[in-house]
Coordinates of C-alpha atoms in Angstrom, one line a residue:
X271 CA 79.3 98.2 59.5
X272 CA 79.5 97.2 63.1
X273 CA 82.1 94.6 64.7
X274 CA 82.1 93.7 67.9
X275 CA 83.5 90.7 69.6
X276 CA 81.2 87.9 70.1
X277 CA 82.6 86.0 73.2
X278 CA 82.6 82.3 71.4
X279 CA 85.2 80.3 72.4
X280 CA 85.6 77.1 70.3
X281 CA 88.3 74.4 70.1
X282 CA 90.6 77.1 71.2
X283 CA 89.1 79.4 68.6
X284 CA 88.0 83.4 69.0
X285 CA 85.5 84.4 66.1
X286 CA 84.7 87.8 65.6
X287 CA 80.8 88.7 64.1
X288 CA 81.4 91.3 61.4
X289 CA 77.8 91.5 60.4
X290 CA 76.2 88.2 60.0
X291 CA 79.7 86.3 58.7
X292 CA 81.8 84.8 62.0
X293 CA 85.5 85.1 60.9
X294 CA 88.4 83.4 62.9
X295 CA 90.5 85.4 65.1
X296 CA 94.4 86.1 64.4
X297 CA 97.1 86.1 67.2
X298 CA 100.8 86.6 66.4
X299 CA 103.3 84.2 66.9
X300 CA 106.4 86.0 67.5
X301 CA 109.9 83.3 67.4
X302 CA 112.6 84.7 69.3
X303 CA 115.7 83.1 67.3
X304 CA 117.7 80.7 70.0
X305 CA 121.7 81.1 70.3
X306 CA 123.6 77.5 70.0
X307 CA 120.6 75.6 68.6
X308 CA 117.6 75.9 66.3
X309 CA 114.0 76.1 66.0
X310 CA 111.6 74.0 63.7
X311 CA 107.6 74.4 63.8
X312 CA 105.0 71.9 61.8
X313 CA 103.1 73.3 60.3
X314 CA 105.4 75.7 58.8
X315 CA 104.9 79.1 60.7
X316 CA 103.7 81.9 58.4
X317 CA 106.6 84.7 57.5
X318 CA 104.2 87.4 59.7
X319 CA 103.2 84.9 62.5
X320 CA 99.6 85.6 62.3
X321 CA 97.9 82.0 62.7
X322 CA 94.4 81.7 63.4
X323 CA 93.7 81.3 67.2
X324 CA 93.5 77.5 68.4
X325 CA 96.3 77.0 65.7
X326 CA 98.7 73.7 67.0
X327 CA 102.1 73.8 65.8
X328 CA 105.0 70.5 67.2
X329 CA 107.7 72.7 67.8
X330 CA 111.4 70.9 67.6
X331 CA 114.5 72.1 69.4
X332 CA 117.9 70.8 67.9
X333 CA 120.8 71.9 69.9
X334 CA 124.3 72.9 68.0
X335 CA 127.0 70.4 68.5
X336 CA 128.3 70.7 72.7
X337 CA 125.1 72.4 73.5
X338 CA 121.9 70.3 75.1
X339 CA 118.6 72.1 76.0
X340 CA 116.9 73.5 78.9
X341 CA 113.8 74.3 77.7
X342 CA 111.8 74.9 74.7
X343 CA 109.3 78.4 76.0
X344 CA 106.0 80.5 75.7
X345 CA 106.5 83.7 77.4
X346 CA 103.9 86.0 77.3
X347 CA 102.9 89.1 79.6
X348 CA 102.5 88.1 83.7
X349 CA 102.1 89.2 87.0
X350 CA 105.7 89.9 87.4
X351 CA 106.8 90.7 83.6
X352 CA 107.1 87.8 81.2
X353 CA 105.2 84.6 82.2
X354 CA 106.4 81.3 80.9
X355 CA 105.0 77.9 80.1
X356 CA 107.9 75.5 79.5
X357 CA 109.1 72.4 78.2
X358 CA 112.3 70.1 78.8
X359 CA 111.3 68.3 76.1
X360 CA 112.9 68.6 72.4
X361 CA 109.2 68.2 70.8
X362 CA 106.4 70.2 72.3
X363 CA 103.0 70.8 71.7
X364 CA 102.0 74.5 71.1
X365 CA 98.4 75.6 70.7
X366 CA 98.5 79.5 70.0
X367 CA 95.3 80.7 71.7
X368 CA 96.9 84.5 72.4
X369 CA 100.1 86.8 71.3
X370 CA 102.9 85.1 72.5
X371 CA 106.6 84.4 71.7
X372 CA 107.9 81.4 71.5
X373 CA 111.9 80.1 71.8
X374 CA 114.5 77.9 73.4
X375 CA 117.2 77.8 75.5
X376 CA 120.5 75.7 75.1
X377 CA 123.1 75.7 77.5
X378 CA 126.8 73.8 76.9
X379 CA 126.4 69.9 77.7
X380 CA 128.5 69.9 81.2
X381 CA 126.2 72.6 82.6
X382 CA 123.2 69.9 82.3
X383 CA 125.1 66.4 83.3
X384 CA 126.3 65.1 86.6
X385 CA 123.0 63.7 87.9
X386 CA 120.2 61.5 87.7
X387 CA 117.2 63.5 86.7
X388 CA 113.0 62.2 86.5
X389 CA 110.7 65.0 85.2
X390 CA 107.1 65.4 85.9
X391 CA 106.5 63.1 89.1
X392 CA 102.7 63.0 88.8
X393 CA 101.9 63.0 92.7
X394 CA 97.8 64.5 92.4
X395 CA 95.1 65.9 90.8
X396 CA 92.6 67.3 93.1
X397 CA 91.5 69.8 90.7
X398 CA 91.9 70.2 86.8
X399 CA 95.8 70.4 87.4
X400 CA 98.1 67.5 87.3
X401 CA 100.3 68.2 90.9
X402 CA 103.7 66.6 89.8
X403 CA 107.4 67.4 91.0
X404 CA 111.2 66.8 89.4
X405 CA 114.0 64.7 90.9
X406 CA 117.7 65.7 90.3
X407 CA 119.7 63.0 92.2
X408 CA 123.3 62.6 92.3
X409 CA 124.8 59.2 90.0
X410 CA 124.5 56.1 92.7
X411 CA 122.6 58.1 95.2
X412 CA 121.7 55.9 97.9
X413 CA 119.8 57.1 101.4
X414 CA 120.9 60.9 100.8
X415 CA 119.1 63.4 102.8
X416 CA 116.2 65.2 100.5
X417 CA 116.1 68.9 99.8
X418 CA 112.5 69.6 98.9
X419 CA 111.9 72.7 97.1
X420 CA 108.7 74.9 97.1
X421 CA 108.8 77.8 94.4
X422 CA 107.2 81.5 94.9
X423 CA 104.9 82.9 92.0
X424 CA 103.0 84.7 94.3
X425 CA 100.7 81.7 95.2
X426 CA 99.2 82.3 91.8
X427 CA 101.4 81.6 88.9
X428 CA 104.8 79.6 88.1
X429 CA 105.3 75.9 88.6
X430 CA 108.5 73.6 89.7
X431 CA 110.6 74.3 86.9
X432 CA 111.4 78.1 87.9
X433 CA 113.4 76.0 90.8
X434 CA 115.6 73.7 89.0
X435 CA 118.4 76.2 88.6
X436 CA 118.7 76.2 92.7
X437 CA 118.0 72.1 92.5
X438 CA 120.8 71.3 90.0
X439 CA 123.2 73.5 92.5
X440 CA 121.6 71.1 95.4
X441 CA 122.1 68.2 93.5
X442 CA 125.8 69.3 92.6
X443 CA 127.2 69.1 96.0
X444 CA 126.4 65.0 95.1
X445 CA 125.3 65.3 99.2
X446 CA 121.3 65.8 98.4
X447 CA 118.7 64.4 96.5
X448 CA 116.6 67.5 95.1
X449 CA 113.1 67.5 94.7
X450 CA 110.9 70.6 93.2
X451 CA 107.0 70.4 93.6
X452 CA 104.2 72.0 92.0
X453 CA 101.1 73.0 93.9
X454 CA 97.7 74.3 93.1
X455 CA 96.9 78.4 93.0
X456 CA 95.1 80.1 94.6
X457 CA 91.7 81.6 92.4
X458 CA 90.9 79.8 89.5
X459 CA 94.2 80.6 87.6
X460 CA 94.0 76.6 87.5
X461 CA 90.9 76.3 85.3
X462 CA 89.2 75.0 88.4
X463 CA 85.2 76.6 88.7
X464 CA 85.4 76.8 92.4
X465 CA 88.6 79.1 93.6
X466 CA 91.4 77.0 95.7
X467 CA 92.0 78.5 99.0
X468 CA 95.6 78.8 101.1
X469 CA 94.8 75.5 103.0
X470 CA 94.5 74.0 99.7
X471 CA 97.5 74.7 98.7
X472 CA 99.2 73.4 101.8
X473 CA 97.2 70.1 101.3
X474 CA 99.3 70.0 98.4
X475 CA 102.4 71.0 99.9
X476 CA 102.3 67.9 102.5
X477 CA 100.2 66.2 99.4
X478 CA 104.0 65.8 97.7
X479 CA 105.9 65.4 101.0
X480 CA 103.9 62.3 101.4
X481 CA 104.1 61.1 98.2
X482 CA 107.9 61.7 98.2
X483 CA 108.2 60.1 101.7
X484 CA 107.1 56.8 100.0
X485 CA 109.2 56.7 97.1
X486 CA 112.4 58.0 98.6
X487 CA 114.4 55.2 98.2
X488 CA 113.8 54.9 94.6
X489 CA 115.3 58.6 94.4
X490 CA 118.1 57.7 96.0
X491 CA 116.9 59.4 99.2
X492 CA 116.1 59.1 102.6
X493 CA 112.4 59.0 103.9
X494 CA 113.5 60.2 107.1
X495 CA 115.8 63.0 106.6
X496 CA 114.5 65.6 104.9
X497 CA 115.1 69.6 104.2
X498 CA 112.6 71.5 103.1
X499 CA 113.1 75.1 101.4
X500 CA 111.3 77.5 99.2
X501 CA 111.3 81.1 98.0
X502 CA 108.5 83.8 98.4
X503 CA 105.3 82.2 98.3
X504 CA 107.4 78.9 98.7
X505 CA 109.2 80.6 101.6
X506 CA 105.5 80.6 103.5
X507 CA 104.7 77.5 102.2
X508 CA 108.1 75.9 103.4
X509 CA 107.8 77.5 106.6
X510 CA 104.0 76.0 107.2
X511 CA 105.7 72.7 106.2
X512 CA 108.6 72.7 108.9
X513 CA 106.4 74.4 111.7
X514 CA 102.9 73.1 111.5
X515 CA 103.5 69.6 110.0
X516 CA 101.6 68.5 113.3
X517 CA 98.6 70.2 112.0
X518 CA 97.8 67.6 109.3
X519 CA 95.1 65.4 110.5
X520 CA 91.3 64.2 109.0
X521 CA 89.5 67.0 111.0
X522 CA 89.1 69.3 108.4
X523 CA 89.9 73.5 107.8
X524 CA 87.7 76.0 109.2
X525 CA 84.2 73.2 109.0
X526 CA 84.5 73.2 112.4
X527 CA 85.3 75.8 115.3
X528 CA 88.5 76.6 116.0
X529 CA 89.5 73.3 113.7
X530 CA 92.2 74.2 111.3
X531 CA 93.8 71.0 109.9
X532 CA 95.1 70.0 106.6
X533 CA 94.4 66.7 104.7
X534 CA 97.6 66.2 102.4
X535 CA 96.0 65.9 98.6
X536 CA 98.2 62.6 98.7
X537 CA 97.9 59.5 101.3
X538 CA 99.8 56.6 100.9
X539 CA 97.4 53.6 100.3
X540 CA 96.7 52.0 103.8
X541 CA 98.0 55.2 105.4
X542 CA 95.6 58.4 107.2
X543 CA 96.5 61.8 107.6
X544 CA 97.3 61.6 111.6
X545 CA 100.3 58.5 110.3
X546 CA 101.3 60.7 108.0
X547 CA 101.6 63.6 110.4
X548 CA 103.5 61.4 112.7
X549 CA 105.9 60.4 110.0
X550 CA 107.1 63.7 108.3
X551 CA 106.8 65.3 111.9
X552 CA 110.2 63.3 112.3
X553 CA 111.1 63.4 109.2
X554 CA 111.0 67.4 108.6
X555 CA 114.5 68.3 110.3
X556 CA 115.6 71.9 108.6
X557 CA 114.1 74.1 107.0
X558 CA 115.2 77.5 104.8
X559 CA 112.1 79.5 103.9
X560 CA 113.5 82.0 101.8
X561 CA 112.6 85.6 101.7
X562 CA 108.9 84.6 102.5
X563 CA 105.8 86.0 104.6
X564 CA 105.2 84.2 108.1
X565 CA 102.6 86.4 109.6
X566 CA 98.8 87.3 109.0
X567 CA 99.3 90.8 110.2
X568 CA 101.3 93.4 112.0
X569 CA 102.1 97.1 111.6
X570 CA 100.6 97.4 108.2
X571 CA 103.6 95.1 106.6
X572 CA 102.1 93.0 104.0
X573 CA 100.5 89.9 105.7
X574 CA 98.9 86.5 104.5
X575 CA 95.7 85.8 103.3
X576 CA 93.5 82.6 103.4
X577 CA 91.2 83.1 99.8
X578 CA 88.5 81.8 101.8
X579 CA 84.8 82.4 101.2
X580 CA 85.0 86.3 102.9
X581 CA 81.4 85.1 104.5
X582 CA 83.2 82.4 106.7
X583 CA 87.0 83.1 106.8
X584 CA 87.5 85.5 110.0
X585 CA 90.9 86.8 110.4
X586 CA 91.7 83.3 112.7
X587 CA 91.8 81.8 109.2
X588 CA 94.9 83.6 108.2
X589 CA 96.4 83.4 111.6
X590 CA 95.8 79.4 110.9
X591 CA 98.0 79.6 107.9
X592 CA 100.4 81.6 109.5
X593 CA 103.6 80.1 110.4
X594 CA 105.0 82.6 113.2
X595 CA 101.7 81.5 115.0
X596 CA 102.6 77.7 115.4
X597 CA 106.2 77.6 116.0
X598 CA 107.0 74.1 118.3
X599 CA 109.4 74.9 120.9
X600 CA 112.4 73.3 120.5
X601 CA 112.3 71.4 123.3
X602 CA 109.8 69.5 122.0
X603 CA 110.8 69.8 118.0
X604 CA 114.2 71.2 117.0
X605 CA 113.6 72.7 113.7
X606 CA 116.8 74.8 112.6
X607 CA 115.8 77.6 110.1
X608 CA 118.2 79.5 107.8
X609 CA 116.4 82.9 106.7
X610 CA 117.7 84.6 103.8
X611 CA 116.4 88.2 102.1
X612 CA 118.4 90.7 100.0
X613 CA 118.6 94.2 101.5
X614 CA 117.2 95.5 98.1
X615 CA 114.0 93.2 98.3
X616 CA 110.6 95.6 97.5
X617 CA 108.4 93.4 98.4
X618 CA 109.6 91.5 101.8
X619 CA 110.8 94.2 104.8
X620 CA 113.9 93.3 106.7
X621 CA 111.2 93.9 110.1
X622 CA 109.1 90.8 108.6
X623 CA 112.2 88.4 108.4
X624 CA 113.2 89.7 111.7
X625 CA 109.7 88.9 113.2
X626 CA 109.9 85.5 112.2
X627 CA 113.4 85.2 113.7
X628 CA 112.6 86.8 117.3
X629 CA 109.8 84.2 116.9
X630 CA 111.8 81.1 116.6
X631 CA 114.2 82.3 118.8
X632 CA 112.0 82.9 121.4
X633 CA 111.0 79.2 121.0
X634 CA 114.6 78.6 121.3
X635 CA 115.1 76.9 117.8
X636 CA 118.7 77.4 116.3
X637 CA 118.4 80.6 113.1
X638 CA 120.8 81.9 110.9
X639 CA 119.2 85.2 109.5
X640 CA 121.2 86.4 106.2
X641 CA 121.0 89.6 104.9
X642 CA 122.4 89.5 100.4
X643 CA 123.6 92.9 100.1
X644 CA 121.8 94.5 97.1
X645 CA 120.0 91.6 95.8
X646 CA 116.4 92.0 95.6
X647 CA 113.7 89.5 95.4
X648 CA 113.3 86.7 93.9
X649 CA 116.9 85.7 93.1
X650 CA 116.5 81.9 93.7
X651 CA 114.3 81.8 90.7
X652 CA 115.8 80.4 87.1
X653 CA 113.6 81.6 83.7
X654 CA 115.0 81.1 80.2
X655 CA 115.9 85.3 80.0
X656 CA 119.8 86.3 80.6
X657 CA 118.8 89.0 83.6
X658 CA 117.4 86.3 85.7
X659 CA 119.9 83.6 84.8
X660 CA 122.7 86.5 85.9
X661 CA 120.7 87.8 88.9
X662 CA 121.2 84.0 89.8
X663 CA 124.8 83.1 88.9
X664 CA 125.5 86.5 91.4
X665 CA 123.6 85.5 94.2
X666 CA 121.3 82.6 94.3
X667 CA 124.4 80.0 93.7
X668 CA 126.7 81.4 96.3
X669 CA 124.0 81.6 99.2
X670 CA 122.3 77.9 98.1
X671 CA 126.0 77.0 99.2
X672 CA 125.9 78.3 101.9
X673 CA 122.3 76.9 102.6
X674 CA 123.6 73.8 102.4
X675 CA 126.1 73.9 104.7
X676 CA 123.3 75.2 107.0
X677 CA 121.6 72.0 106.3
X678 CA 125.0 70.1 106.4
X679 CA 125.2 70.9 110.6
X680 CA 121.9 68.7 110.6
X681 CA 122.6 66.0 108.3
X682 CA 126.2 65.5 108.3
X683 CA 126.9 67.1 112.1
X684 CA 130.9 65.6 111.2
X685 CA 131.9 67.5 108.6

């Protein structure tokens, strides 16, 4: 008898052909027991957790009496270990369509209060992908200055909520308004047909800063005083969006010669690109890209890429991405920058940071270059598992402090 796996893909379903009879496909579910709170699935999960694939369970999270939740998870394996999908939400939706294991985390109550929080800002959808970000304000915020938060993933995976353990520090100073945005990636990882390019992605980037820009002062924030900050990935994107915010405009990316501009993926109604450009050009104050990549090239380091069609993006379309490239003098734009790596870091060189910071200086803008001794990458980032959470508590809280009071010499120059 011969089996072989017949590539249909229905509802969610995988059928294998065994002979001429199509059976369904099992995955395992595997539930990773929560501490301080429970679990409940309907349909009631089978002992072994093999469901049929396309199964759909509502999954229920009930925390234990002081505890609240942080997220109800999928983890399964990523680019960078465990990928998540996650929910804030106490009842979630779970299709099984692969292995995966499935849990919850609850933290004590006074961890999660002291704020004003709205999840899932829907901002865009220029492909398959709602864009949407989360607002952690302080109670009675009024005209705060807005920290806006780009996370890493490598371009290609995570979304806003592997920020909001460095936005709820933000947002407990009670001095900032946080904001964390999702954005496109790169490929097709979206479910888009056509792959998104790099100048896609920063559409999206000023897409949200737009978008934000208009509704600030229902967040509590200020429309023209503004922070931006991200790590890895987030740290080029944050960079793009502090040094070559002048670059938005209608002219397009690459269509024509030696035009590289970027069209946010959200405009205001009534509003074009270049008034947009005009007014987060003034708005965009301080930036902290945070362990990130700034240049297209140089002495084999790792350097960006555009994800263009290879028969039309040249090497000037990296180099049009590249932040170290279009650096204002300050003169003409002040932009401070705090830089930030951990000495430990595999990916990001203490020579690429230091690149970026001969840049700016050289441009005379004001940098603070910080070097976390032993930390390695990645430790702005917040995911459901203990390591990451410690990794964290060590030293993403103690340097977002210090971050902010960075950011405080710009917003609140009398302190």
């Amino acid at each position: 008898m011969k089996t072989q796996l017949c590539g249909m893909l229905a509802v969610g379903f995988v059928l294998l052909t065994v002979g001429s009879v199509a059976v369904a496909a099992t995955v395992t579910v595997t539930v990773e027991q929560p501490e301080h709170g429970t679990l409940m699935f309907t349909p009631a999960l089978p002992a072994d957790g093999q469901v049929e694939a396309g199964s759909r369970f509502t999954v229920y999270a009930e925390p234990s009496a002081g505890y609240a939740l942080d997220t109800v998870f999928e983890a399964m394996p990523g680019r960078f270990g465990r990928s998540y999908i996650e929910s804030r939400n106490p009842e979630y939706e779970l299709v099984v369509n692969q292995d995966k294991v499935v849990s919850a985390l609850f933290l004590p109550e006074a961890e999660l209060q002291g704020w004003n929080e709205v999840q899932n800002v829907e901002y865009a959808q220029p492909g398959v992908k709602p864009l949407k970000y989360d607002v952690f304000a302080p109670p009675a915020a009024n005209a705060l200055p807005i920290v806006v938060i780009i996370h890493g993933g490598g371009w290609a995976t995570n979304s806003e909520d592997i920020m909001r353990g460095m936005a709820r520090e933000i947002v407990r100073s009670g001095r900032y308004v946080a904001i964390s945005i999702d954005y496109r990636w790169v490929g097709t990882g979206d479910g888009d047909a056509k792959g998104n390019s790099m100048d896609a992605l920063i559409n999206d980037v000023f897409g949200a800063l737009a978008h934000i820009q208009q509704h600030a002062a229902a967040y509590g924030g200020d429309p023209a005083r503004i922070a931006v900050t991200g790590d890895s990935a987030g740290g080029h994107l944050s960079a793009v969006a502090a040094t070559m915010v002048g670059k938005i405009g209608s002219g397009g990316f690459g269509s024509k010669p030696g035009v590289f501009e970027f069209m946010p993926s959200y405009l205001p109604a009534g509003n074009t690109a270049e008034q947009v450009r005009e007014s987060l050009t003034s708005a965009i104050q301080v930036a902290a890209p945070s362990y990130g990549i700034f240049a297209a090239a140089g002495e084999g380091r790792i350097g960006l890429q555009h994800y263009g069609d290879p028969a039309v993006a040249d090497a000037t379309w990296a180099t049009a991405i590249a932040p170290i490239n279009h650096i204002p003098d300050a003169s003409a734009r002040a932009v401070p920058h705090y830089l930030i790596r951990g000495t430990a870091d595999p990916l990001i060189s203490l020579a690429m940071v230091k690149d970026y910071a001969d840049a700016l200086n050289a441009q005379a803008q004001l940098v603070k270059h910080v070097e976390v001794e032993g930390a390695s990458h990645a430790f702005f980032d917040w995911k459901p598992d203990a390591q990451t959470r410690a990794t964290f508590a060590q030293y993403g809280v103690p340097y977002i402090h210090d971050m902010l009071t960075f950011f405080d010499g710009v917003f609140y120059p009398a302190r």
